[in-house]
CSV table of C-alpha atoms in Angstrom, one decimal:
chain,number,residue,atom,x,y,z
J,1,UNK,CA,31.0,-69.3,-105.4
J,2,UNK,CA,32.3,-67.1,-108.2
J,3,UNK,CA,30.9,-63.6,-108.6
J,4,UNK,CA,28.7,-63.4,-111.6
J,5,UNK,CA,29.0,-60.9,-114.5
J,6,UNK,CA,25.9,-59.1,-113.3
J,7,UNK,CA,27.3,-58.8,-109.8
J,8,UNK,CA,30.6,-57.5,-111.2
J,9,UNK,CA,28.8,-54.8,-113.2
J,10,UNK,CA,26.7,-53.9,-110.2
J,11,UNK,CA,29.8,-53.5,-108.0
J,12,UNK,CA,31.3,-51.1,-110.6
J,13,UNK,CA,28.1,-49.1,-110.5
J,14,UNK,CA,27.6,-48.8,-106.8
J,15,UNK,CA,29.5,-46.0,-105.1
J,16,UNK,CA,31.7,-47.6,-102.4
J,17,UNK,CA,30.9,-45.0,-99.7
J,18,UNK,CA,27.5,-43.6,-100.5
J,19,UNK,CA,26.0,-46.8,-101.9
J,20,UNK,CA,24.3,-44.8,-104.7
J,21,UNK,CA,24.2,-46.4,-108.2
J,22,UNK,CA,26.1,-44.5,-110.8
J,23,UNK,CA,25.1,-44.6,-114.5
J,24,UNK,CA,22.0,-46.3,-113.2
J,25,UNK,CA,20.0,-46.8,-116.4
J,26,UNK,CA,22.9,-48.0,-118.6
J,27,UNK,CA,24.2,-50.2,-115.8
J,28,UNK,CA,20.8,-51.9,-115.5
J,29,UNK,CA,20.8,-52.9,-119.1
J,30,UNK,CA,24.4,-54.3,-118.7
J,31,UNK,CA,23.4,-56.2,-115.5
J,32,UNK,CA,20.6,-57.9,-117.4
J,33,UNK,CA,22.9,-58.6,-120.3
J,34,UNK,CA,25.5,-60.0,-117.9
J,35,UNK,CA,23.0,-62.6,-116.6
J,36,UNK,CA,22.3,-63.6,-120.2
J,37,UNK,CA,25.9,-63.9,-121.1
J,38,UNK,CA,26.6,-66.1,-118.0
J,39,UNK,CA,23.8,-68.3,-119.1
J,40,UNK,CA,25.2,-68.4,-122.7
J,41,UNK,CA,28.6,-69.4,-121.3
J,42,UNK,CA,27.0,-72.0,-119.1
J,43,UNK,CA,25.4,-73.5,-122.2
J,44,UNK,CA,21.8,-72.8,-121.1
J,45,UNK,CA,20.9,-70.0,-123.5
J,46,UNK,CA,21.7,-69.1,-127.1
J,47,UNK,CA,21.5,-65.7,-128.7
J,48,UNK,CA,21.5,-65.5,-132.4
J,49,UNK,CA,20.3,-63.0,-135.0
J,50,UNK,CA,18.9,-60.8,-132.2
J,51,UNK,CA,16.8,-63.5,-130.7
J,52,UNK,CA,17.1,-65.6,-127.6
J,53,UNK,CA,16.5,-69.3,-126.9
J,54,UNK,CA,16.7,-71.5,-123.8
J,55,UNK,CA,18.6,-74.5,-125.0
J,56,UNK,CA,19.0,-76.3,-121.6
J,57,UNK,CA,16.8,-75.5,-118.6
J,58,UNK,CA,19.0,-77.6,-116.2
J,59,UNK,CA,19.9,-75.4,-113.2
J,60,UNK,CA,23.4,-74.0,-113.0
J,61,UNK,CA,23.4,-74.3,-109.2
J,62,UNK,CA,24.0,-70.5,-109.0
J,63,UNK,CA,20.8,-69.1,-107.4
J,64,UNK,CA,21.0,-65.7,-109.1
J,65,UNK,CA,21.3,-67.3,-112.6
J,66,UNK,CA,18.9,-70.1,-112.0
J,67,UNK,CA,16.1,-67.7,-111.1
J,68,UNK,CA,16.6,-65.8,-114.3
J,69,UNK,CA,16.8,-69.0,-116.2
J,70,UNK,CA,13.4,-70.1,-114.8
J,71,UNK,CA,11.8,-66.7,-115.7
J,72,UNK,CA,13.3,-66.7,-119.1
J,73,UNK,CA,12.3,-70.2,-119.9
J,74,UNK,CA,8.7,-69.5,-118.9
J,75,UNK,CA,8.6,-66.2,-120.8
J,76,UNK,CA,10.0,-67.8,-124.0
J,77,UNK,CA,7.5,-70.6,-123.8
J,78,UNK,CA,4.6,-68.1,-123.7
J,79,UNK,CA,6.0,-66.3,-126.7
J,80,UNK,CA,5.9,-69.4,-128.9
J,81,UNK,CA,8.9,-68.3,-131.1
J,82,UNK,CA,12.3,-67.1,-130.1
J,83,UNK,CA,11.8,-63.5,-128.7
J,84,UNK,CA,14.0,-60.6,-129.3
J,85,UNK,CA,16.9,-59.9,-126.9
J,86,UNK,CA,15.7,-56.2,-126.7
J,87,UNK,CA,12.3,-57.4,-125.5
J,88,UNK,CA,13.9,-59.4,-122.7
J,89,UNK,CA,16.3,-56.7,-121.6
J,90,UNK,CA,13.4,-54.2,-121.5
J,91,UNK,CA,11.2,-56.6,-119.5
J,92,UNK,CA,13.9,-57.8,-117.1
J,93,UNK,CA,16.5,-55.1,-116.4
J,94,UNK,CA,14.8,-53.6,-113.3
J,95,UNK,CA,14.1,-57.0,-111.8
J,96,UNK,CA,17.6,-58.1,-112.7
J,97,UNK,CA,19.2,-55.2,-110.8
J,98,UNK,CA,17.0,-55.9,-107.7
J,99,UNK,CA,18.0,-59.5,-107.7
J,100,UNK,CA,21.6,-58.8,-108.2
J,101,UNK,CA,21.8,-56.3,-105.3
J,102,UNK,CA,20.0,-58.8,-103.2
J,103,UNK,CA,22.7,-61.4,-104.0
J,104,UNK,CA,25.5,-59.0,-103.2
J,105,UNK,CA,23.9,-58.3,-99.8
J,106,UNK,CA,23.6,-62.0,-99.1
J,107,UNK,CA,27.3,-62.5,-100.0
J,108,UNK,CA,28.2,-59.7,-97.6
J,109,UNK,CA,29.8,-57.6,-100.4
J,110,UNK,CA,27.5,-54.6,-99.9
J,111,UNK,CA,25.1,-53.7,-97.0
J,112,UNK,CA,21.7,-52.2,-97.2
J,113,UNK,CA,21.2,-48.7,-95.5
J,114,UNK,CA,18.0,-46.7,-95.2
J,115,UNK,CA,18.1,-42.9,-95.5
J,116,UNK,CA,15.6,-40.1,-95.8
J,117,UNK,CA,16.1,-37.3,-98.2
J,118,UNK,CA,15.1,-33.9,-96.7
J,119,UNK,CA,14.0,-35.9,-93.7
J,120,UNK,CA,10.9,-37.1,-95.6
J,121,UNK,CA,11.6,-39.4,-98.6
J,122,UNK,CA,13.0,-42.9,-97.9
J,123,UNK,CA,15.9,-43.9,-100.0
J,124,UNK,CA,17.8,-47.2,-99.9
J,125,UNK,CA,21.6,-47.3,-100.5
J,126,UNK,CA,24.1,-50.1,-100.8
J,127,UNK,CA,27.6,-49.1,-99.6
J,128,UNK,CA,30.5,-51.4,-99.7
J,129,UNK,CA,30.9,-54.0,-96.9
J,130,UNK,CA,33.7,-56.1,-98.3
J,131,UNK,CA,35.8,-54.6,-101.1
J,132,UNK,CA,37.9,-57.7,-101.9
J,133,UNK,CA,35.8,-58.8,-104.9
J,134,UNK,CA,35.7,-55.3,-106.5
J,135,UNK,CA,39.4,-54.8,-105.9
J,136,UNK,CA,40.2,-58.1,-107.7
J,137,UNK,CA,37.8,-57.1,-110.5
J,138,UNK,CA,39.3,-53.7,-111.1
J,139,UNK,CA,42.9,-55.1,-110.9
J,140,UNK,CA,41.9,-57.7,-113.5
J,141,UNK,CA,40.4,-55.2,-115.9
J,142,UNK,CA,43.4,-52.9,-115.6
J,143,UNK,CA,45.7,-55.8,-116.3
J,144,UNK,CA,43.8,-56.7,-119.5
J,145,UNK,CA,43.7,-53.1,-120.6
J,146,UNK,CA,47.5,-52.8,-120.1
J,147,UNK,CA,48.7,-56.2,-121.2
J,148,UNK,CA,46.4,-57.1,-124.0
J,149,UNK,CA,43.7,-59.6,-125.0
J,150,UNK,CA,42.8,-62.4,-122.7
J,151,UNK,CA,41.6,-65.9,-123.7
J,152,UNK,CA,39.2,-65.9,-120.7
J,153,UNK,CA,35.8,-65.5,-122.3
J,154,UNK,CA,34.1,-64.1,-119.2
J,155,UNK,CA,36.6,-61.3,-118.8
J,156,UNK,CA,36.5,-60.3,-122.4
J,157,UNK,CA,32.7,-60.7,-122.4
J,158,UNK,CA,32.5,-58.3,-119.4
J,159,UNK,CA,34.6,-55.8,-121.3
J,160,UNK,CA,32.3,-56.1,-124.3
J,161,UNK,CA,29.2,-55.5,-122.0
J,162,UNK,CA,30.9,-52.5,-120.5
J,163,UNK,CA,31.8,-51.1,-123.9
J,164,UNK,CA,28.3,-51.9,-125.3
J,165,UNK,CA,26.5,-50.1,-122.4
J,166,UNK,CA,29.1,-47.2,-122.5
J,167,UNK,CA,30.1,-47.8,-118.9
J,168,UNK,CA,33.7,-46.7,-119.6
J,169,UNK,CA,34.0,-44.2,-116.7
J,170,UNK,CA,32.7,-46.8,-114.2
J,171,UNK,CA,35.2,-49.4,-115.1
J,172,UNK,CA,38.2,-47.2,-116.0
J,173,UNK,CA,37.9,-43.9,-114.2
J,174,UNK,CA,40.6,-41.4,-115.3
J,175,UNK,CA,41.4,-43.1,-118.6
J,176,UNK,CA,40.6,-40.7,-121.5
J,177,UNK,CA,37.7,-41.9,-123.6
J,178,UNK,CA,39.6,-41.3,-126.9
J,179,UNK,CA,42.2,-43.8,-125.7
J,180,UNK,CA,39.9,-46.3,-124.0
J,181,UNK,CA,37.2,-46.8,-126.7
J,182,UNK,CA,39.6,-48.0,-129.5
J,183,UNK,CA,41.5,-50.1,-126.9
J,184,UNK,CA,38.2,-51.9,-125.9
J,185,UNK,CA,37.3,-52.3,-129.6
J,186,UNK,CA,40.7,-54.1,-130.1
J,187,UNK,CA,40.4,-56.2,-127.0
J,188,UNK,CA,36.9,-57.5,-127.7
J,189,UNK,CA,37.7,-58.3,-131.4
J,190,UNK,CA,39.2,-61.5,-132.6
J,191,UNK,CA,39.0,-65.2,-131.6
J,192,UNK,CA,38.5,-64.9,-127.9
J,193,UNK,CA,35.7,-67.3,-127.6
J,194,UNK,CA,33.6,-69.8,-129.6
J,195,UNK,CA,31.7,-68.2,-132.5
J,196,UNK,CA,28.4,-68.8,-130.8
J,197,UNK,CA,29.5,-66.8,-127.7
J,198,UNK,CA,31.0,-64.0,-129.8
J,199,UNK,CA,27.8,-63.8,-131.9
J,200,UNK,CA,25.7,-63.6,-128.7
J,201,UNK,CA,27.9,-60.8,-127.4
J,202,UNK,CA,27.5,-58.8,-130.7
J,203,UNK,CA,23.7,-59.3,-130.6
J,204,UNK,CA,23.6,-58.2,-126.9
J,205,UNK,CA,25.7,-55.1,-127.6
J,206,UNK,CA,23.4,-54.2,-130.4
J,207,UNK,CA,20.4,-54.7,-128.2
J,208,UNK,CA,21.8,-52.6,-125.4
J,209,UNK,CA,22.6,-49.8,-127.9
J,210,UNK,CA,19.0,-49.9,-129.1
J,211,UNK,CA,17.4,-49.9,-125.7
J,212,UNK,CA,19.7,-47.2,-124.3
J,213,UNK,CA,19.2,-45.0,-127.3
J,214,UNK,CA,15.4,-45.4,-126.9
J,215,UNK,CA,15.7,-44.5,-123.3
J,216,UNK,CA,17.6,-41.4,-124.0
J,217,UNK,CA,15.0,-40.3,-126.6
J,218,UNK,CA,12.2,-40.9,-124.0
J,219,UNK,CA,14.0,-38.9,-121.3
J,220,UNK,CA,14.9,-35.9,-123.5
J,221,UNK,CA,11.6,-35.7,-125.3
């Protein structure tokens, strides 16, 4: 079974040795956005004008995505009208991270370890158990960064999520931001997917910018 976009983002966030999550808050929004994008690419969900709709509730046969699809379908039905993407990301990002980590553990890509801080406070970490998926992912991202645009919607969509959530350092450590940002703008522009998918990505990027900005204001106020 292919690794989902949410799992790929989570692998980028989790430190291989310590298992601690880096850029935790921004990564959480991107994980939730990754699940949405996979559902859009699977033809189950549409995102347009900042609002989300379930267009086909048929299972994808990918447990991680199907659980989100069930939750999203039930939530949209309660709302009555197509709800905002920002509302779903705000509601789901914490649960999405927990579900994604659980899936990575089940796949054997990370392992769960219990620690105590100062000998008192329990902390759970998820260090790497099998690095093959992350190595392939990072090699693929480096290739696209070096060689240019790809016609694979999932990879370009992943770059768009990384860019939208400002996870540049996680995906491309060591690459100067002043070089990386315009490159990602170039790579995620153009006719790399159907208009509906590109529109969904733009809306999710805008939603992530909105929720991350609101989070920063809350933290600093």
